[in-house]
mmCIF file of C-alpha atoms in Angstrom:
data_model
loop_
_atom_site.group_PDB
_atom_site.id
_atom_site.type_symbol
_atom_site.label_atom_id
_atom_site.label_comp_id
_atom_site.label_asym_id
_atom_site.label_seq_id
_atom_site.Cartn_x
_atom_site.Cartn_y
_atom_site.Cartn_z
ATOM 1 C CA THR T 1 -97.235 -81.635 28.262
ATOM 2 C CA ALA T 2 -96.191 -82.772 24.811
ATOM 3 C CA LEU T 3 -94.380 -86.072 24.394
ATOM 4 C CA ARG T 4 -90.679 -85.484 23.671
ATOM 5 C CA VAL T 5 -89.689 -87.524 20.611
ATOM 6 C CA LEU T 6 -86.360 -88.585 19.109
ATOM 7 C CA VAL T 7 -86.695 -89.643 15.460
ATOM 8 C CA VAL T 8 -84.091 -92.201 14.370
ATOM 9 C CA ASP T 9 -83.944 -92.888 10.633
ATOM 10 C CA ASP T 10 -81.136 -92.904 8.068
ATOM 11 C CA HIS T 11 -83.418 -91.659 5.290
ATOM 12 C CA ALA T 12 -83.290 -87.877 5.636
ATOM 13 C CA ALA T 13 -86.468 -87.252 3.617
ATOM 14 C CA PHE T 14 -88.534 -89.572 5.834
ATOM 15 C CA ALA T 15 -87.017 -88.141 9.018
ATOM 16 C CA THR T 16 -87.798 -84.599 7.888
ATOM 17 C CA SER T 17 -91.407 -85.390 6.971
ATOM 18 C CA ALA T 18 -91.921 -87.412 10.172
ATOM 19 C CA CYS T 19 -90.638 -84.499 12.258
ATOM 20 C CA ALA T 20 -92.942 -82.056 10.475
ATOM 21 C CA LEU T 21 -95.963 -84.329 10.957
ATOM 22 C CA LEU T 22 -95.178 -84.935 14.633
ATOM 23 C CA ALA T 23 -94.654 -81.226 15.320
ATOM 24 C CA SER T 24 -97.905 -80.329 13.541
ATOM 25 C CA GLU T 25 -99.757 -82.772 15.828
ATOM 26 C CA GLY T 26 -98.297 -81.365 19.046
ATOM 27 C CA PHE T 27 -95.352 -83.677 19.652
ATOM 28 C CA ASP T 28 -92.096 -82.050 20.787
ATOM 29 C CA VAL T 29 -89.396 -83.358 18.433
ATOM 30 C CA VAL T 30 -86.205 -82.972 20.483
ATOM 31 C CA GLY T 31 -83.763 -84.562 18.051
ATOM 32 C CA VAL T 32 -83.020 -86.609 14.956
ATOM 33 C CA ALA T 33 -80.415 -89.352 14.637
ATOM 34 C CA SER T 34 -79.370 -91.332 11.567
ATOM 35 C CA THR T 35 -77.424 -94.165 13.242
ATOM 36 C CA GLY T 36 -78.073 -96.419 16.193
ATOM 37 C CA GLU T 37 -74.961 -95.237 17.954
ATOM 38 C CA ASP T 38 -76.003 -91.580 17.587
ATOM 39 C CA ALA T 39 -79.488 -92.497 18.810
ATOM 40 C CA LEU T 40 -78.038 -93.832 22.073
ATOM 41 C CA VAL T 41 -75.890 -90.720 22.562
ATOM 42 C CA GLN T 42 -78.868 -88.419 21.910
ATOM 43 C CA CYS T 43 -81.164 -90.556 24.051
ATOM 44 C CA ALA T 44 -78.815 -90.165 27.007
ATOM 45 C CA ALA T 45 -78.401 -86.423 26.441
ATOM 46 C CA LEU T 46 -81.982 -85.474 25.546
ATOM 47 C CA ARG T 47 -83.999 -87.976 27.640
ATOM 48 C CA PRO T 48 -86.894 -88.252 25.153
ATOM 49 C CA ASP T 49 -90.190 -89.871 26.133
ATOM 50 C CA LEU T 50 -90.412 -91.734 22.828
ATOM 51 C CA LEU T 51 -88.005 -93.093 20.230
ATOM 52 C CA LEU T 52 -89.356 -93.588 16.729
ATOM 53 C CA LEU T 53 -86.755 -96.044 15.578
ATOM 54 C CA ASP T 54 -86.081 -97.393 12.092
ATOM 55 C CA ILE T 55 -85.230 -101.100 12.186
ATOM 56 C CA ARG T 56 -82.550 -100.944 9.510
ATOM 57 C CA LEU T 57 -79.817 -98.458 10.325
ATOM 58 C CA PRO T 58 -76.162 -98.322 9.344
ATOM 59 C CA GLY T 59 -74.092 -100.030 12.032
ATOM 60 C CA MET T 60 -76.205 -100.856 15.057
ATOM 61 C CA SER T 61 -79.733 -102.006 14.137
ATOM 62 C CA GLY T 62 -82.898 -100.465 15.520
ATOM 63 C CA VAL T 63 -83.657 -103.709 17.365
ATOM 64 C CA ASP T 64 -80.225 -103.531 19.023
ATOM 65 C CA VAL T 65 -80.894 -99.908 19.999
ATOM 66 C CA ALA T 66 -84.278 -100.914 21.470
ATOM 67 C CA HIS T 67 -82.592 -103.539 23.644
ATOM 68 C CA ALA T 68 -79.919 -101.046 24.737
ATOM 69 C CA VAL T 69 -82.547 -98.432 25.627
ATOM 70 C CA SER T 70 -84.519 -100.971 27.667
ATOM 71 C CA ASP T 71 -81.550 -101.686 29.969
ATOM 72 C CA GLY T 72 -82.951 -99.420 32.667
ATOM 73 C CA THR T 73 -80.787 -96.329 32.175
ATOM 74 C CA HIS T 74 -83.274 -94.847 29.694
ATOM 75 C CA THR T 75 -86.988 -94.364 30.258
ATOM 76 C CA ALA T 76 -88.006 -93.810 26.633
ATOM 77 C CA MET T 77 -90.786 -95.823 25.056
ATOM 78 C CA VAL T 78 -89.836 -97.252 21.665
ATOM 79 C CA ILE T 79 -91.844 -97.729 18.483
ATOM 80 C CA LEU T 80 -90.051 -99.522 15.667
ATOM 81 C CA ILE T 81 -90.688 -98.307 12.123
ATOM 82 C CA SER T 82 -89.715 -99.683 8.722
ATOM 83 C CA SER T 83 -90.490 -99.285 5.049
ATOM 84 C CA ASP T 84 -90.694 -103.115 5.030
ATOM 85 C CA ALA T 85 -94.162 -103.901 6.411
ATOM 86 C CA ASP T 86 -93.228 -107.597 6.582
ATOM 87 C CA ALA T 87 -90.651 -106.771 9.249
ATOM 88 C CA ALA T 88 -93.524 -106.993 11.746
ATOM 89 C CA THR T 89 -93.259 -110.782 11.561
ATOM 90 C CA ASP T 90 -89.471 -110.896 12.039
ATOM 91 C CA PRO T 91 -88.762 -112.850 15.261
ATOM 92 C CA ASP T 92 -86.186 -110.262 16.393
ATOM 93 C CA VAL T 93 -88.723 -107.464 15.924
ATOM 94 C CA CYS T 94 -91.447 -109.446 17.716
ATOM 95 C CA ALA T 95 -89.113 -110.080 20.674
ATOM 96 C CA ALA T 96 -87.873 -106.492 20.939
ATOM 97 C CA PRO T 97 -88.817 -104.562 24.110
ATOM 98 C CA VAL T 98 -90.980 -102.002 22.309
ATOM 99 C CA ARG T 99 -94.523 -100.601 22.327
ATOM 100 C CA GLY T 100 -95.082 -101.794 18.792
ATOM 101 C CA PHE T 101 -94.167 -101.740 15.130
ATOM 102 C CA LEU T 102 -95.412 -99.254 12.559
ATOM 103 C CA PRO T 103 -94.875 -99.616 8.811
ATOM 104 C CA LYS T 104 -93.791 -96.255 7.387
ATOM 105 C CA ARG T 105 -96.706 -96.312 4.940
ATOM 106 C CA ASP T 106 -99.054 -96.300 7.974
ATOM 107 C CA PHE T 107 -97.135 -93.584 9.846
ATOM 108 C CA THR T 108 -99.664 -91.227 11.419
ATOM 109 C CA CYS T 109 -99.898 -89.573 14.801
ATOM 110 C CA ALA T 110 -103.125 -91.501 15.443
ATOM 111 C CA ALA T 111 -101.274 -94.780 14.821
ATOM 112 C CA ILE T 112 -98.534 -93.690 17.226
ATOM 113 C CA ASP T 113 -101.110 -92.710 19.867
ATOM 114 C CA SER T 114 -102.813 -96.106 19.585
ATOM 115 C CA LEU T 115 -99.494 -97.916 20.211
ATOM 116 C CA LEU T 116 -98.792 -95.771 23.284
ATOM 117 C CA ARG T 117 -102.112 -96.489 24.985
#
């Protein structure tokens, strides 16, 4: 069965293109959120297998969302994404309970698959 994905990004154009790419590669995009708070609400309601989570969101950060999702009430895997490739070396990002970090410029389904293995 296809992985159920929630895309969380406050840039609508990126979210739209990410959803189209994921759907074309067989992922089941179950929702899109533009804030951390909305991501948690949708995560609870939709129970996705994977959150593709922008680090910088209005309000609650993606790292904060990752910690909240890892509290045991959610089972989703998390991959952090950012247009800032240097964010990979941020100590908060490195310590986040996630499968990995993916710069948006390297966003491909193959890259996602490699982080999930």
